[in-house]
Amino acid sequence: MLMESSIPDQNPVVPKTPREAAVTKAHEKKHRMDCTSRFFWYARQDNTYALRQLLQKDPSLVNTYGYDGRTSLHVCAFYNCLAAATFLLRHGAHVNAQDRWGNSPLSDAQTEGHKEMVNLLKENGGQLLGSHGIKIRTIVPPVPQNCDWRVDPSELDFSKGMVIGKGSFGEIWKATWRGTPVAVKKILASLSEDESIIKHFKEEVELLLKLRHPNVVQFLGATTSKPLMLVMEFLKAGDLHSFLKEKGALPILTVIRFAKDIARGMIYLHHGSCCIIHRDLKPRNLLLLENNHVKVADFGLSKIFRSNTRQSYILTGETGSYRYMAPEVFCHKPYDTKVDVFSFAMILYQMIEGESPLRELAPYEAAKSMAIEGCRPKLKSKAYPQQLKELIIKCWSRTKEKRPYFKEILTILEGIELEYRSR
Ligand SMILES: Nc1ncnc2c1ncn2[C@@H]1O[C@H](COP(=O)(O)OP(=O)(O)OP(=O)(O)O)[C@@H](O)[C@H]1O
């Protein structure tokens, strides 16, 4: 039997400064933890002598519990330490204390098949509680249940914000959410009132919020009452449209870096657990990071609003979407992920040439001439590496099957980059 050799005295120190008070508090906490551990240890050893000594100094130890809610009586019940259990019960141990799983000491003793212990606990009023017992208590999971994507509109602060963009479904605002700068897409009031839109919005947002990729703009949450608002990370370096307007044609290595980022983002969207077709890939929907990388934005929701309102591209033609539109979309034919590859070709072209594709035509006319007459922009720049030219031509093929997937595009771009660098 283990004997207690010495149990340290508590020497309360009168705190003089906040620092001293903190040190004393930490010391007391440690001391308390030491005492609890030792108390449990002696219960496990069935050492009533040592238990008595500790209890004399601190009677509350009899019902003290560890991080999982287990008391010294649980320990005794589990290891069949009859003498210690009898001692503890005599000194006020709660016979039906429940640990974090809801189990009482009797439940432990019964599970372990300790008959004498079962009898002792029953004689003292023990009940079978918890997962092994009769009365199962529901254990509240540690994760808060209200942890979801709904944003309380009152938490969005627009006081120092401003409109940073306008789309066909609403305005984009810069705002702060709990002190963090965010971009907020405020959906048009007329759309926010439509019940079927609200339903689709919620479903879609649920999906969008699961997306996580370095080249995809991160959604943070949404409001679900009027006005519907979508909260996302704010990218302060602006969009590729403004960047190209300011810089004109980009150096080839920058083009390749941006193109690889777009391809990576699109691979993630197309080949994730649920395939997301962007359908509106264009320079305005590519946002820049300050480290000269790109993220794909504004995917997912367009299909809700467009399909629900039967809003045609004619109505929103001025936004420029037409210019990047695949022929099958223009002709209302069935389409797949390859529509984004077509738009990607147009963006590549614009980055190298420094001008929008078929800029001599209005957006709708440009789309029409590409879809109906098979026109394509002229590759004029001398900067093109031959393979990049070939890639663009493949990507804007009329037949969608001839267009490569983004996975292949990424490999081709990596090859071009390698070769270009080694020149
Ligand atoms: N997360 C963001 N961070 C910073 N700026 C953004 C963000 N999202 C959008 N913007 C800015 O707002 C502009 C408008 O975006 P929005 O997606 O509403 O419109 P759009 O794509 O031009 O139009 P539509 O939605 O009709 O296709 C973008 O071009 C960009 O400049």
mmCIF file of N, CA, C and O in Angstrom, residues 185-216:
data_model
loop_
_atom_site.group_PDB
_atom_site.id
_atom_site.type_symbol
_atom_site.label_atom_id
_atom_site.label_comp_id
_atom_site.label_asym_id
_atom_site.label_seq_id
_atom_site.Cartn_x
_atom_site.Cartn_y
_atom_site.Cartn_z
ATOM 1 N N LYS A 185 -21.916 41.684 -51.945
ATOM 2 C CA LYS A 185 -22.756 41.787 -53.136
ATOM 3 C C LYS A 185 -24.189 41.945 -52.661
ATOM 4 O O LYS A 185 -24.751 41.030 -52.061
ATOM 5 N N LYS A 186 -24.747 43.147 -52.882
ATOM 6 C CA LYS A 186 -26.139 43.396 -52.473
ATOM 7 C C LYS A 186 -27.031 43.040 -53.643
ATOM 8 O O LYS A 186 -26.991 43.725 -54.681
ATOM 9 N N ILE A 187 -27.826 42.021 -53.476
ATOM 10 C CA ILE A 187 -28.679 41.584 -54.581
ATOM 11 C C ILE A 187 -29.839 42.577 -54.747
ATOM 12 O O ILE A 187 -30.409 43.042 -53.758
ATOM 13 N N LEU A 188 -30.168 42.870 -56.011
ATOM 14 C CA LEU A 188 -31.237 43.838 -56.309
ATOM 15 C C LEU A 188 -32.492 43.537 -55.512
ATOM 16 O O LEU A 188 -32.878 42.361 -55.373
ATOM 17 N N ALA A 189 -33.136 44.586 -55.018
ATOM 18 C CA ALA A 189 -34.339 44.399 -54.194
ATOM 19 C C ALA A 189 -35.388 43.586 -54.948
ATOM 20 O O ALA A 189 -36.044 42.716 -54.377
ATOM 21 N N SER A 190 -35.519 43.827 -56.247
ATOM 22 C CA SER A 190 -36.550 43.116 -57.021
ATOM 23 C C SER A 190 -36.297 41.604 -57.019
ATOM 24 O O SER A 190 -37.214 40.799 -56.992
ATOM 25 N N LEU A 191 -35.008 41.228 -57.021
ATOM 26 C CA LEU A 191 -34.679 39.791 -57.010
ATOM 27 C C LEU A 191 -34.792 39.222 -55.591
ATOM 28 O O LEU A 191 -35.147 38.065 -55.404
ATOM 29 N N SER A 192 -34.476 40.075 -54.604
ATOM 30 C CA SER A 192 -34.486 39.620 -53.202
ATOM 31 C C SER A 192 -35.885 39.278 -52.718
ATOM 32 O O SER A 192 -36.052 38.656 -51.680
ATOM 33 N N GLU A 193 -36.904 39.717 -53.456
ATOM 34 C CA GLU A 193 -38.273 39.484 -52.995
ATOM 35 C C GLU A 193 -38.838 38.164 -53.500
ATOM 36 O O GLU A 193 -39.803 37.644 -52.975
ATOM 37 N N ASP A 194 -38.233 37.631 -54.543
ATOM 38 C CA ASP A 194 -38.762 36.430 -55.168
ATOM 39 C C ASP A 194 -38.457 35.197 -54.307
ATOM 40 O O ASP A 194 -37.301 34.876 -54.051
ATOM 41 N N GLU A 195 -39.528 34.516 -53.871
ATOM 42 C CA GLU A 195 -39.366 33.369 -52.956
ATOM 43 C C GLU A 195 -38.473 32.273 -53.548
ATOM 44 O O GLU A 195 -37.652 31.679 -52.869
ATOM 45 N N SER A 196 -38.684 32.000 -54.849
ATOM 46 C CA SER A 196 -37.901 30.905 -55.444
ATOM 47 C C SER A 196 -36.422 31.299 -55.541
ATOM 48 O O SER A 196 -35.528 30.470 -55.403
ATOM 49 N N ILE A 197 -36.183 32.595 -55.746
ATOM 50 C CA ILE A 197 -34.788 33.055 -55.773
ATOM 51 C C ILE A 197 -34.165 32.918 -54.389
ATOM 52 O O ILE A 197 -33.045 32.431 -54.236
ATOM 53 N N ILE A 198 -34.923 33.309 -53.372
ATOM 54 C CA ILE A 198 -34.383 33.216 -51.999
ATOM 55 C C ILE A 198 -34.024 31.760 -51.691
ATOM 56 O O ILE A 198 -32.955 31.463 -51.150
ATOM 57 N N LYS A 199 -34.899 30.855 -52.101
ATOM 58 C CA LYS A 199 -34.659 29.422 -51.827
ATOM 59 C C LYS A 199 -33.377 28.963 -52.544
ATOM 60 O O LYS A 199 -32.499 28.349 -51.942
ATOM 61 N N HIS A 200 -33.282 29.295 -53.831
ATOM 62 C CA HIS A 200 -32.092 28.889 -54.590
ATOM 63 C C HIS A 200 -30.828 29.549 -54.056
ATOM 64 O O HIS A 200 -29.767 28.965 -54.039
ATOM 65 N N PHE A 201 -30.987 30.800 -53.666
ATOM 66 C CA PHE A 201 -29.857 31.566 -53.133
ATOM 67 C C PHE A 201 -29.270 30.828 -51.926
ATOM 68 O O PHE A 201 -28.067 30.601 -51.835
ATOM 69 N N LYS A 202 -30.163 30.407 -51.017
ATOM 70 C CA LYS A 202 -29.699 29.728 -49.805
ATOM 71 C C LYS A 202 -28.983 28.426 -50.161
ATOM 72 O O LYS A 202 -27.928 28.112 -49.622
ATOM 73 N N GLU A 203 -29.577 27.681 -51.100
ATOM 74 C CA GLU A 203 -28.969 26.396 -51.487
ATOM 75 C C GLU A 203 -27.594 26.611 -52.106
ATOM 76 O O GLU A 203 -26.637 25.925 -51.802
ATOM 77 N N GLU A 204 -27.545 27.616 -52.970
ATOM 78 C CA GLU A 204 -26.301 27.874 -53.695
ATOM 79 C C GLU A 204 -25.206 28.377 -52.744
ATOM 80 O O GLU A 204 -24.058 27.957 -52.828
ATOM 81 N N VAL A 205 -25.616 29.265 -51.828
ATOM 82 C CA VAL A 205 -24.642 29.835 -50.897
ATOM 83 C C VAL A 205 -24.045 28.727 -50.029
ATOM 84 O O VAL A 205 -22.844 28.696 -49.754
ATOM 85 N N GLU A 206 -24.902 27.799 -49.644
ATOM 86 C CA GLU A 206 -24.453 26.657 -48.833
ATOM 87 C C GLU A 206 -23.306 25.938 -49.549
ATOM 88 O O GLU A 206 -22.329 25.532 -48.937
ATOM 89 N N LEU A 207 -23.448 25.824 -50.857
ATOM 90 C CA LEU A 207 -22.421 25.150 -51.660
ATOM 91 C C LEU A 207 -21.187 26.038 -51.815
ATOM 92 O O LEU A 207 -20.055 25.588 -51.603
ATOM 93 N N LEU A 208 -21.419 27.297 -52.146
ATOM 94 C CA LEU A 208 -20.292 28.204 -52.409
ATOM 95 C C LEU A 208 -19.385 28.341 -51.191
ATOM 96 O O LEU A 208 -18.179 28.477 -51.312
ATOM 97 N N LEU A 209 -19.999 28.308 -50.018
ATOM 98 C CA LEU A 209 -19.205 28.498 -48.806
ATOM 99 C C LEU A 209 -18.300 27.325 -48.491
ATOM 100 O O LEU A 209 -17.407 27.424 -47.669
ATOM 101 N N LYS A 210 -18.552 26.210 -49.169
ATOM 102 C CA LYS A 210 -17.682 25.043 -48.926
ATOM 103 C C LYS A 210 -16.429 25.108 -49.792
ATOM 104 O O LYS A 210 -15.499 24.343 -49.604
ATOM 105 N N LEU A 211 -16.433 26.020 -50.759
ATOM 106 C CA LEU A 211 -15.301 26.077 -51.689
ATOM 107 C C LEU A 211 -14.102 26.768 -51.048
ATOM 108 O O LEU A 211 -14.258 27.799 -50.400
ATOM 109 N N ARG A 212 -12.970 26.162 -51.220
ATOM 110 C CA ARG A 212 -11.738 26.736 -50.677
ATOM 111 C C ARG A 212 -10.593 26.472 -51.634
ATOM 112 O O ARG A 212 -10.230 25.308 -51.844
ATOM 113 N N HIS A 213 -10.096 27.497 -52.241
ATOM 114 C CA HIS A 213 -8.955 27.324 -53.145
ATOM 115 C C HIS A 213 -8.220 28.644 -53.267
ATOM 116 O O HIS A 213 -8.868 29.700 -53.325
ATOM 117 N N PRO A 214 -6.878 28.606 -53.334
ATOM 118 C CA PRO A 214 -6.129 29.871 -53.413
ATOM 119 C C PRO A 214 -6.467 30.715 -54.634
ATOM 120 O O PRO A 214 -6.228 31.922 -54.629
ATOM 121 N N ASN A 215 -7.027 30.115 -55.685
ATOM 122 C CA ASN A 215 -7.352 30.887 -56.879
ATOM 123 C C ASN A 215 -8.855 31.068 -57.072
ATOM 124 O O ASN A 215 -9.329 31.291 -58.189
ATOM 125 N N VAL A 216 -9.580 30.948 -55.992
ATOM 126 C CA VAL A 216 -11.026 31.131 -56.047
ATOM 127 C C VAL A 216 -11.394 32.091 -54.905
ATOM 128 O O VAL A 216 -10.958 31.888 -53.771
#
